[in-house]
Coordinates of C-alpha atoms and ligand atoms in Angstrom, one line a residue:
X1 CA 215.0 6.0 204.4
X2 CA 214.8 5.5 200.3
X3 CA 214.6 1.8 199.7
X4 CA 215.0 0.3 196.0
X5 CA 212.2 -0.5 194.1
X6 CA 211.9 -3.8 192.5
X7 CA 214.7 -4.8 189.7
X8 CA 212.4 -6.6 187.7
X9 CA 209.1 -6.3 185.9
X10 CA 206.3 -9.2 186.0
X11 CA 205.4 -11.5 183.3
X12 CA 203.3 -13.7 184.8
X13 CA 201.1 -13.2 187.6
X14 CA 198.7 -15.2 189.6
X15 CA 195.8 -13.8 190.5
X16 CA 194.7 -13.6 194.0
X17 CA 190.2 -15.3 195.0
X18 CA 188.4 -12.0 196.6
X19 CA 187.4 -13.0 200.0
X20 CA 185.4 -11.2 202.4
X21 CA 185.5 -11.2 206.5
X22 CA 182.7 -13.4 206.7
X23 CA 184.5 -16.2 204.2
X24 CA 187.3 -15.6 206.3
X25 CA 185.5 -15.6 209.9
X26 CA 184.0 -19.0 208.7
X27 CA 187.4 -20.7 207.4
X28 CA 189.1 -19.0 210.2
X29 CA 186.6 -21.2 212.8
X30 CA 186.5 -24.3 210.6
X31 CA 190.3 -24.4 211.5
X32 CA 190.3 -24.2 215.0
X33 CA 191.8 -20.6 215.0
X34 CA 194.9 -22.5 213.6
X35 CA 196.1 -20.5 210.4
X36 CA 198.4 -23.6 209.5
X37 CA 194.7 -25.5 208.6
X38 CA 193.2 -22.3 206.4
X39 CA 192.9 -22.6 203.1
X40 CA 195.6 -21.1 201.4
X41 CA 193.5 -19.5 198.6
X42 CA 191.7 -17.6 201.4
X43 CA 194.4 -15.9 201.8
X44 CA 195.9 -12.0 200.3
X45 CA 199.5 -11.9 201.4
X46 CA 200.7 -15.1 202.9
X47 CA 203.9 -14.1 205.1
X48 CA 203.8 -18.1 206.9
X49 CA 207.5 -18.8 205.5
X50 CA 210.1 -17.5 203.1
X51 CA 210.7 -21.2 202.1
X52 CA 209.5 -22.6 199.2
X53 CA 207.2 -19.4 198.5
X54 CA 209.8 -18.1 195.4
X55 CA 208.9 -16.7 192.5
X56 CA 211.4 -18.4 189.8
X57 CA 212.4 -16.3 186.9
X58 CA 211.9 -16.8 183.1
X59 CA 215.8 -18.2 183.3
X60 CA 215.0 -20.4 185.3
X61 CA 211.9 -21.5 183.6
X62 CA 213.5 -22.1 180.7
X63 CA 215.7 -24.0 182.7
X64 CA 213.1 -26.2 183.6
X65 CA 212.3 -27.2 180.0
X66 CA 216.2 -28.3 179.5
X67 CA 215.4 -30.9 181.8
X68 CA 217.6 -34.3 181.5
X69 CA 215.9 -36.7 183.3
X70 CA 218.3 -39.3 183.0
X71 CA 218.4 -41.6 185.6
X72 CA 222.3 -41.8 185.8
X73 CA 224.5 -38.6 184.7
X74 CA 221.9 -36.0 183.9
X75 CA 223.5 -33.1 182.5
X76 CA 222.0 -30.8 184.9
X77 CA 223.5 -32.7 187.7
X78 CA 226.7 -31.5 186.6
X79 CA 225.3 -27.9 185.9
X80 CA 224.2 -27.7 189.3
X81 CA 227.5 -29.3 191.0
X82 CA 229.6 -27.0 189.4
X83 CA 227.8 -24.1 190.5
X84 CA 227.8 -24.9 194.1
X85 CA 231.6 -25.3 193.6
X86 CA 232.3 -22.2 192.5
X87 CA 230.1 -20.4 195.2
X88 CA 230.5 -22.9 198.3
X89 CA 234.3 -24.3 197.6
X90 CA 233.1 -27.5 198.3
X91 CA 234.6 -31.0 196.6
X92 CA 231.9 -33.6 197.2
X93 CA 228.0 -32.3 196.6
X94 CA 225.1 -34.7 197.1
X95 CA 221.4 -33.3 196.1
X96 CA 218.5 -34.0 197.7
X97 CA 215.0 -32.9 198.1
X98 CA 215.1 -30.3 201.0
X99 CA 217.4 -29.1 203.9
X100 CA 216.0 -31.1 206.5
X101 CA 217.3 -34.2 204.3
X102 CA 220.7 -32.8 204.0
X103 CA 220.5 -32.7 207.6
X104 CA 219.1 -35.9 208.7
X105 CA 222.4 -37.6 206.3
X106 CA 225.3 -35.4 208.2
X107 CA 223.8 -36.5 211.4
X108 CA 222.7 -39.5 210.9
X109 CA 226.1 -40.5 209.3
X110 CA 228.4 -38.7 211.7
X111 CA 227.2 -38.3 214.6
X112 CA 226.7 -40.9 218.0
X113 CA 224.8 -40.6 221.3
X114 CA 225.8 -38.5 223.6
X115 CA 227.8 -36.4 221.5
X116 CA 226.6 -32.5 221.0
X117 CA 226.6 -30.1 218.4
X118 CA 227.0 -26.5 219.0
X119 CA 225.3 -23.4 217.0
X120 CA 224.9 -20.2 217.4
X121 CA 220.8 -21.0 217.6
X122 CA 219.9 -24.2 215.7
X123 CA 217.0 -24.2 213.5
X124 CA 214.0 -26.6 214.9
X125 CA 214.4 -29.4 212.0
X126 CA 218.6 -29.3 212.7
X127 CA 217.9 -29.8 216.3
X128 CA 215.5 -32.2 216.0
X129 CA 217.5 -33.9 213.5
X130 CA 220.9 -33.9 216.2
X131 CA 218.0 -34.8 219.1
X132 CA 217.2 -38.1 216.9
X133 CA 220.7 -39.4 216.9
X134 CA 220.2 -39.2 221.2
X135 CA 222.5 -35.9 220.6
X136 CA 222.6 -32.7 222.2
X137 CA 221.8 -29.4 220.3
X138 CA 223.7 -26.4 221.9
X139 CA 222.7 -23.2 221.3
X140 CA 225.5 -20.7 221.4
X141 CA 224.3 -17.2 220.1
X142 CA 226.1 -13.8 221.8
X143 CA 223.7 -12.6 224.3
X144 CA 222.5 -9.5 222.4
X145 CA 221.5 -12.6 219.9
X146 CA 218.5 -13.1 222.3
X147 CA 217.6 -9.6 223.3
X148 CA 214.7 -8.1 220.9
X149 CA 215.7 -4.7 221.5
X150 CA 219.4 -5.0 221.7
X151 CA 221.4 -3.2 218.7
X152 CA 223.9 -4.7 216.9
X153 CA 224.6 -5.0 213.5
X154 CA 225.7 -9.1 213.7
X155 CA 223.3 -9.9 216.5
X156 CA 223.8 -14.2 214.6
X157 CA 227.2 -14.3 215.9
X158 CA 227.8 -17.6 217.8
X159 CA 229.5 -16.6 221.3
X160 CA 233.6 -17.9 220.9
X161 CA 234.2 -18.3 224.3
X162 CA 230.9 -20.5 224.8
X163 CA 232.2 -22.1 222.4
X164 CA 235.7 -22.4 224.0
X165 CA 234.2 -23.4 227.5
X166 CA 231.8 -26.1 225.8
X167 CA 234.9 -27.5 223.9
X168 CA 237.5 -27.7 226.8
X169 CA 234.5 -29.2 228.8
X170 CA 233.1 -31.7 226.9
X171 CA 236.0 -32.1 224.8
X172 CA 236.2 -32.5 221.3
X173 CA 235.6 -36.4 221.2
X174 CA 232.1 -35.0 221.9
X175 CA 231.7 -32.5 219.6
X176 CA 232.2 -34.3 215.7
X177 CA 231.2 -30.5 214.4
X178 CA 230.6 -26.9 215.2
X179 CA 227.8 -24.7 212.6
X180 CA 226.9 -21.8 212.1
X181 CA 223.3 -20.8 210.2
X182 CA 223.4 -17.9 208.1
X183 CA 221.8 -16.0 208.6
X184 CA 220.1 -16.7 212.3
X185 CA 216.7 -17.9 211.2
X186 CA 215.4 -18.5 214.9
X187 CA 217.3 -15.2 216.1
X188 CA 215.5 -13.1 214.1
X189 CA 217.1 -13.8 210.5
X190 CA 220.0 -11.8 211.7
X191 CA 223.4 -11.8 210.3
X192 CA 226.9 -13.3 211.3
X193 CA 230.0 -11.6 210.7
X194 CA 233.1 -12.5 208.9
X195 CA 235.0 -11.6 211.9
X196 CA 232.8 -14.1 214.0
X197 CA 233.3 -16.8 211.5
X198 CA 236.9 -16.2 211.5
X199 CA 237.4 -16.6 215.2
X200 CA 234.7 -19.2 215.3
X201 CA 237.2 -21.1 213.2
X202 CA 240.1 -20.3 215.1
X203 CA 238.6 -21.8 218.0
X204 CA 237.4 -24.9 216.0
X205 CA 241.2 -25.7 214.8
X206 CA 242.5 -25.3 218.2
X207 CA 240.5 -28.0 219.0
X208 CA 240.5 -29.7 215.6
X209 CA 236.9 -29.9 215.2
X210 CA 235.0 -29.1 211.5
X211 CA 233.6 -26.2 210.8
X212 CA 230.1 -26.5 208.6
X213 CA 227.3 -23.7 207.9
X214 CA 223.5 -24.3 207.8
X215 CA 223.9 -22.0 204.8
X216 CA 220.1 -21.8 203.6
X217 CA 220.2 -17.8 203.8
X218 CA 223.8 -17.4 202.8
X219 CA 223.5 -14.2 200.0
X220 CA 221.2 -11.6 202.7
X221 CA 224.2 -12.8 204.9
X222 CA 226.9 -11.9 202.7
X223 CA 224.8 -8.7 201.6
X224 CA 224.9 -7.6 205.4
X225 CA 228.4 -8.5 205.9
X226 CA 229.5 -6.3 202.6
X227 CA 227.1 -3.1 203.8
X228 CA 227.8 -3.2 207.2
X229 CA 231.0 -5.0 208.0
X230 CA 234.5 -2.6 207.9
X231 CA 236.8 -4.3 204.6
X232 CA 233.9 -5.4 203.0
X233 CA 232.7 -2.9 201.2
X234 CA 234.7 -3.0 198.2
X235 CA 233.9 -6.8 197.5
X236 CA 231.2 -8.1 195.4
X237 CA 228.8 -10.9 197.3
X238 CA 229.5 -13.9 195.3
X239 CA 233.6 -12.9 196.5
X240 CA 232.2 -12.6 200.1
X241 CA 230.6 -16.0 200.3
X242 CA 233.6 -17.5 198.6
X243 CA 235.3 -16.1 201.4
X244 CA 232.5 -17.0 204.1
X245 CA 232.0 -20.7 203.1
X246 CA 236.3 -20.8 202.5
X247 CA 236.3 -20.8 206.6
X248 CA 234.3 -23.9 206.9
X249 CA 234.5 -27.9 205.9
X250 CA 230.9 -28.2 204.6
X251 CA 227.8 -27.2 204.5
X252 CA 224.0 -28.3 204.6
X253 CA 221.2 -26.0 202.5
X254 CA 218.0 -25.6 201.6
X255 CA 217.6 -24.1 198.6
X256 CA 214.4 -23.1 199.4
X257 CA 215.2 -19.9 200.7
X258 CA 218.6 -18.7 198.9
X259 CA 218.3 -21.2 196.3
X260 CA 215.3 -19.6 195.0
X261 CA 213.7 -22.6 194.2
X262 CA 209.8 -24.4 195.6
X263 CA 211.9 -27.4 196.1
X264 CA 215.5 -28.2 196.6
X265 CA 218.9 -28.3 198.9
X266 CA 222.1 -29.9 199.2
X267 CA 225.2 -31.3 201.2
X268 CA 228.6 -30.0 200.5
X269 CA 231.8 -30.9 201.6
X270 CA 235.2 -31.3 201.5
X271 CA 235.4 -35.0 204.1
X272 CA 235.4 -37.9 201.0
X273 CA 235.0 -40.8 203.7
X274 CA 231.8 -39.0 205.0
X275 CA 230.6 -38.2 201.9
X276 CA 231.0 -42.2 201.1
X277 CA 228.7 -43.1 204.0
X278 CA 225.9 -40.2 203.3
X279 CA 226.1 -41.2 199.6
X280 CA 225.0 -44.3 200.8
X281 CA 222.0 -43.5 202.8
X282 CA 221.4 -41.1 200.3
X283 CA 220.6 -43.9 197.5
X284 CA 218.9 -45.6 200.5
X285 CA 216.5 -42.9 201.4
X286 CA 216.5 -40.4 198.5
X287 CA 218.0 -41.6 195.4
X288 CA 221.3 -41.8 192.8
X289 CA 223.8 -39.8 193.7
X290 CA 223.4 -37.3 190.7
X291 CA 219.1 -37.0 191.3
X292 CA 218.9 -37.3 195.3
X293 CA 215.0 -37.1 194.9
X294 CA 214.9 -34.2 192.8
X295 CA 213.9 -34.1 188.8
X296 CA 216.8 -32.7 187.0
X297 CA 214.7 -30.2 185.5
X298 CA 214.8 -29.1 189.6
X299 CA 218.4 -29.4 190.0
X300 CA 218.8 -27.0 186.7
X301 CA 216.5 -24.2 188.8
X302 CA 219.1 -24.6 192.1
X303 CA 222.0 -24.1 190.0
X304 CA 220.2 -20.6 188.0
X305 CA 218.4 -19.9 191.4
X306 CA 222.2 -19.8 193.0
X307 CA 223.5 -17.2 190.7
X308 CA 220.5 -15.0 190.4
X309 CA 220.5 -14.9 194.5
X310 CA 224.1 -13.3 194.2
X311 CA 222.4 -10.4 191.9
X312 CA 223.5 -7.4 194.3
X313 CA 219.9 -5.4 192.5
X314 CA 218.4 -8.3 193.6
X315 CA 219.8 -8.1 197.4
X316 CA 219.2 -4.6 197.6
X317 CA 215.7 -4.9 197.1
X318 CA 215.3 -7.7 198.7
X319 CA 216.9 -6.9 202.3
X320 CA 215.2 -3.2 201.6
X321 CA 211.8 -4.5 201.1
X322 CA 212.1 -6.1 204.2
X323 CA 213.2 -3.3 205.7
X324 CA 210.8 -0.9 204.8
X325 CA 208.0 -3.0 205.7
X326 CA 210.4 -2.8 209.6
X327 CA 210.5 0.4 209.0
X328 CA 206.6 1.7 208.3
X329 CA 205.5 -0.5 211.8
X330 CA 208.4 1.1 213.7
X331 CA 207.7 4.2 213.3
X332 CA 203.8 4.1 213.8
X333 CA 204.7 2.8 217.5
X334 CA 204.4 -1.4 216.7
X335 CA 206.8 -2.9 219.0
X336 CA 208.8 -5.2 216.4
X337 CA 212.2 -6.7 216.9
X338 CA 215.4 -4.9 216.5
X339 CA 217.2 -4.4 214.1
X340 CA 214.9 -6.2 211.2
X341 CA 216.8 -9.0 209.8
X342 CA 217.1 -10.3 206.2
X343 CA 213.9 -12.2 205.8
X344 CA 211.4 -11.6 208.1
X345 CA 209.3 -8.8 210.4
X346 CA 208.9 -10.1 213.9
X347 CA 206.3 -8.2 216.4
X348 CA 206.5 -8.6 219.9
X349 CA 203.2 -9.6 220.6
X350 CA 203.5 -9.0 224.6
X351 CA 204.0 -5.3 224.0
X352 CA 201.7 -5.3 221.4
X353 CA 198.5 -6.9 223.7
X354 CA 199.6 -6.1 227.1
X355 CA 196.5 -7.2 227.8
X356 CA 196.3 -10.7 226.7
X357 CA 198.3 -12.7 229.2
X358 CA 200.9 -14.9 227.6
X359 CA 199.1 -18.0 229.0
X360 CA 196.6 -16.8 226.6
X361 CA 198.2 -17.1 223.1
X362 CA 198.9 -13.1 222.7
X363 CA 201.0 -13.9 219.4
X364 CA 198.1 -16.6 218.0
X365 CA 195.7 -13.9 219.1
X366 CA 197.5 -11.7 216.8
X367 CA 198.2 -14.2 213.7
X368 CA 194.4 -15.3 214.1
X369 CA 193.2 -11.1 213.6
X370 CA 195.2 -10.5 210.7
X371 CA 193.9 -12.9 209.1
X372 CA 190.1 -12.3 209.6
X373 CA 190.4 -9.0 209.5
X374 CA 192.5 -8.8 206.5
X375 CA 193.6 -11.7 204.8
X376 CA 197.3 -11.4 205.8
X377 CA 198.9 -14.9 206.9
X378 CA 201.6 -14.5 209.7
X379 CA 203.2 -17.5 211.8
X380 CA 203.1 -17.0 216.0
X381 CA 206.6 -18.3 217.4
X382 CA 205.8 -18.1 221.1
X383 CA 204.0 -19.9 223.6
X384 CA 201.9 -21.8 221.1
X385 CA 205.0 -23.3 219.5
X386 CA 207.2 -23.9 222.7
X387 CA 205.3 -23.5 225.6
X388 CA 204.5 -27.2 227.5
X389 CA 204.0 -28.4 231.1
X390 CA 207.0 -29.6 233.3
X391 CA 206.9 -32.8 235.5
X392 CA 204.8 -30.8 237.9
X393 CA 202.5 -30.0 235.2
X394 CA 202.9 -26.3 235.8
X395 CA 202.5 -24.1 232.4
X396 CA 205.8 -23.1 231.4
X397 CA 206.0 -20.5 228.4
X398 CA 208.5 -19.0 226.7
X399 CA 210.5 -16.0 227.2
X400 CA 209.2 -14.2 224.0
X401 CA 206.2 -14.3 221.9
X402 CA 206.3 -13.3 218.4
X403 CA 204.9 -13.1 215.1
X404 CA 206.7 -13.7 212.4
X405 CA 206.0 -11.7 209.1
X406 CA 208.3 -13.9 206.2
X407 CA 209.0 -11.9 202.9
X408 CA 208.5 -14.5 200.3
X409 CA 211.6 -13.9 197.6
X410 CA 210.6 -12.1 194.6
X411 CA 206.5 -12.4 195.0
X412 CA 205.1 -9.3 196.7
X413 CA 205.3 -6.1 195.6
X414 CA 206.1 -2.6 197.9
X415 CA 202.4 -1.9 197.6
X416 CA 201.5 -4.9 199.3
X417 CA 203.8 -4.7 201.4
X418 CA 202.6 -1.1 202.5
X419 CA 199.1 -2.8 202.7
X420 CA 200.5 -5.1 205.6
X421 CA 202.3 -2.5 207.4
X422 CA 198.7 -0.5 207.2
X423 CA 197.1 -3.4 208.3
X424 CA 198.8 -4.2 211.0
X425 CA 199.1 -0.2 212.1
X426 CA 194.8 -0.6 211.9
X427 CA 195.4 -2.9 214.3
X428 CA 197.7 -2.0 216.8
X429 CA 195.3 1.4 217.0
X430 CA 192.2 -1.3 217.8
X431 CA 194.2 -3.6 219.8
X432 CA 191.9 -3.0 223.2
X433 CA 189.4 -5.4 220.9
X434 CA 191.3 -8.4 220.4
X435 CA 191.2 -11.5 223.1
X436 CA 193.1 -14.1 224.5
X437 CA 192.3 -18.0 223.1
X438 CA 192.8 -21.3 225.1
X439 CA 193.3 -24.3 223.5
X440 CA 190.7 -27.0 222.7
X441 CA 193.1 -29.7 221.4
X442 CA 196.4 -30.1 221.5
X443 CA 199.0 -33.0 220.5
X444 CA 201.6 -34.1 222.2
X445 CA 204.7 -33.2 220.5
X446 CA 205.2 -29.9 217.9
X447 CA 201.1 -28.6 218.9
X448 CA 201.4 -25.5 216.9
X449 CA 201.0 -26.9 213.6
X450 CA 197.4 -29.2 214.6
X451 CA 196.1 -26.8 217.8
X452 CA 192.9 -26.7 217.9
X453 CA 191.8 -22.9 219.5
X454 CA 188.9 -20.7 220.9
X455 CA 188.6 -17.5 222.1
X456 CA 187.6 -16.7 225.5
X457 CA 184.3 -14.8 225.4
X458 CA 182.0 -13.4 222.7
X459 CA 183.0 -13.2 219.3
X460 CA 185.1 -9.8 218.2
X461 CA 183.7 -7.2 216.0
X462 CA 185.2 -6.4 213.1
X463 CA 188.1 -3.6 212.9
X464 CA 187.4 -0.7 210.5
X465 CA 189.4 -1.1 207.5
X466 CA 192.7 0.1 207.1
X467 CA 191.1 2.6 204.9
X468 CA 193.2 1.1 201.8
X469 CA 191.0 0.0 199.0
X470 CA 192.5 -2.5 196.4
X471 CA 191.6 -6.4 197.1
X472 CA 190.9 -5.9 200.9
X473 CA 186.7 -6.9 200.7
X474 CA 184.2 -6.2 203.7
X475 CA 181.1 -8.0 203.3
X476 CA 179.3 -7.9 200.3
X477 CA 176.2 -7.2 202.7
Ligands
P61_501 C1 211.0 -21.5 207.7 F1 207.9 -24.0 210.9 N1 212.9 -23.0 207.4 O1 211.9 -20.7 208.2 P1 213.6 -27.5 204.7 N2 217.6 -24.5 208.3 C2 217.0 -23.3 208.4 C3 215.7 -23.1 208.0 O2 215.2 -21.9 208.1 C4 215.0 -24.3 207.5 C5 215.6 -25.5 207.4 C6 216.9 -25.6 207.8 C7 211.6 -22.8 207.3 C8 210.6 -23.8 206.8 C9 210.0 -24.5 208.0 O3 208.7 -26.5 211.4 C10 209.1 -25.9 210.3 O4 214.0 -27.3 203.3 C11 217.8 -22.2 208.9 O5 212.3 -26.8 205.1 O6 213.7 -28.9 205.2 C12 213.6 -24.1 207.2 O7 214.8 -26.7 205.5 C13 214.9 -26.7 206.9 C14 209.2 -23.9 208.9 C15 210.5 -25.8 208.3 C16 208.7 -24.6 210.0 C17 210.0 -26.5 209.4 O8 209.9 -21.2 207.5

């Protein structure tokens, strides 16, 4: 397939410390084998998150310098509200400094023990947010939704009639509201339908319960819906989010990913009495209602970030760079999971080292050679990240262990991104080298981002180069 090249041109650019294996072997060790304690200017392409990792645009640089930092009533308060307005629908907005904020005031203000809050798969900070209230976080996806391999062009939809059941049996006393993230950042970054939302919210005013969307990927959602959903077409993706958000009471964001922003989200809804009690712990925790712990030079960036995200030149590239980069591994034979979603590659690091068993850390194996070998920072979401020991202290790991390649917005270019793909190709063709790693240290709750690793017997030789010249530096020697 012919993917778009990139709708802009650079004028500024960072440039990147040359590093060679044996800097990298050494700050790779010092770490424990745990890329999360690397030194990020060791690294060539950092793929550990989409969030935060934007490159802003001279608009919204100059943005920046028409900063009002007013305590009270900054002008770019109300630049920002009434952008999220026009795009969301939304009556009441309250800043703050990230999503996880936005989330910790819904649920801290709305919701009691006991109660549950279903999804289609809840992102770790919203469940753990909904888990500190003494709440229950219910994962409702379609069943596709958890297959790698299964095809499906809205494999986000949340499941109606799982939804339906957990209604009618916990009743909706319990359930104080249903969301939906956009797109389905633990499923893969995969998309939800329009269709799905619509009879998501069918469901929801059956039982009269709100409707809200964790809406921090919201534009690749609407992109998918208008390319690949019948009716949709013909509508532009600001109309299609109008139209998304229009089915809902609220939503939470981090505008960190769609915002296109280092720093930034926001609550939205319609409810005023709710929005009177989250205003309240807002000023509490965050700050005044028109700040909420962002500068309002920040809050200017959100509100340009928000309409540049719409850019449909900016979409296409976007969605097709991540694509492409599916695409190249795909058809070289690296088992990755299907089809690619809007931010991120994902490999299935069981197929990929059949021989590392998973009790091993195949996906942490795999993050830990990329690196060394070639400077490319990946994130393992597998048995490093969820697996644990039951009562019986037995080793329990998850179903799936992957690696998750996230496409920074706006910052790489197709040549880099061809330099991963080759990269990771180089090492699929080697993979008989790599080894398993136990762990030396580990902490009691969320491990994967202070583990402590080693690998079980002698150290691995290097893997010849992907035979692309450019940054990637061997040894001086
Ligand atoms: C990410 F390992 N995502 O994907 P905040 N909802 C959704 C997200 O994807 C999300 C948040 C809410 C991150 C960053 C991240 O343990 C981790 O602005 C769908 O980061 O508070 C964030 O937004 C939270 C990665 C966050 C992690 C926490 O890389």
């Amino acid at each position: 397939m012919r993917f778009p090249a990139e709708p802009f041109r650079i004028k500024v650019v960072e440039m990147l410390r040359r590093v060679t294996r044996e800097e990298r072997e050494q700050a790779i060790r010092e770490a424990g084998l745990n890329i999360f304690a690397v030194p990020a200017d060791t690294i060539y392409v950092d793929l550990l998150t989409d969030s935060g990792t934007a490159a802003m645009s001279d608009n919204q640089w100059a943005g920046i310098m028409l900063g009002d930092e007013s305590y009270a009533g900054s002008r770019n308060f109300f630049h920002f509200q009434s952008v999220v307005r026009e795009i969301f629908g939304y009556e009441h907005v309250i800043p703050t400094h990230q999503g996880r904020v936005a989330e910790n005031l819904l649920f801290s203000t709305i919701l009691k023990r006991g109660q549950v809050v279903p999804s289609n798969i809840h992102f770790d900070t919203t469940r753990a947010n909904i888990e500190h209230q003494g709440a229950e976080a219910a994962d409702l996806v379609i069943d596709e939704g958890l297959d790698p391999y299964a095809l499906h062009s809205f494999k986000g939809n949340l499941d109606p009639a799982k939804l339906e059941r957990l209604l009618t049996d916990r009743g909706a006393a319990n359930v104080p509201l249903v969301m939906i993230t956009v797109t389905n950042n633990s499923g893969g970054g995969q998309p939800v339908s329009m269709a799905n939302v619509r009879a998501v919210r069918q469901v929801c005013e059956r039982h009269g319960v709100p409707l809200f969307f964790d809406a921090c990927r919201f534009a690749e959602n609407c992109y998918f819906v208008q390319q690949r959903e019948s009716g949709y077409a013909n509508k532009s993706v600001t109309e299609i989010a109008r139209e998304l958000f229009s089915h809902g009471d609220g939503c939470t964001m981090s505008a960190k990913k769609d915002g296109l922003v280092n720093m930034g989200g926001f609550v939205a809804l319609n409810n005023a009495e709710w929005t009177q009690q989250l205003t309240n712990l807002l000023i509490l925790i965050e700050g005044f209602p028109t700040y909420g712990g962002l500068a309002g030079r920040d809050l200017e960036a959100v509100a340009r970030g928000l309409r540049e995200v719409l850019n449909e030149d900016y979409l296409a590239f976007r969605i097709g760079q991540v694509a492409q980069l599916g695409e190249l591994l795909e058809h070289a034979g690296v088992p990755i999971v299907v089809p690619v979603g809007g931010h991120a590659v994902y490999i299935d690091a069981r197929r990929f080292l059949e021989h590392v068993p998973q009790s091993q850390f195949p996906g942490q194996a795999l993050v830990v050679a990329l690196y060394r070998e070639f400077g490319i920072r990946a994130v393992e979401v597998g048995s490093l990240m969820f697996g644990h020991k039951d009562a019986g202290g037995r080793d329990v790991f998850p179903q799936l262990d992957l690696v998750r390649l996230a496409i920074p917005r706006r910052v790489y270019t197709t040549e880099h991104m061809r330099f991963v793909a080759d990269s990771v190709i180089q090492l699929h063709r080697e993979r008989e080298k790599l080894r398993g790693l136990r762990l030396t240290y580990e902490a009691p709750v969320l491990r994967h981002f202070t583990a402590r690793l080693e690998e079980i017997g002698p150290a691995p030789a290097a893997v010849p180069d992907a035979g692309r010249p450019g940054h990637e530096l061997r040894s001086r020697a």
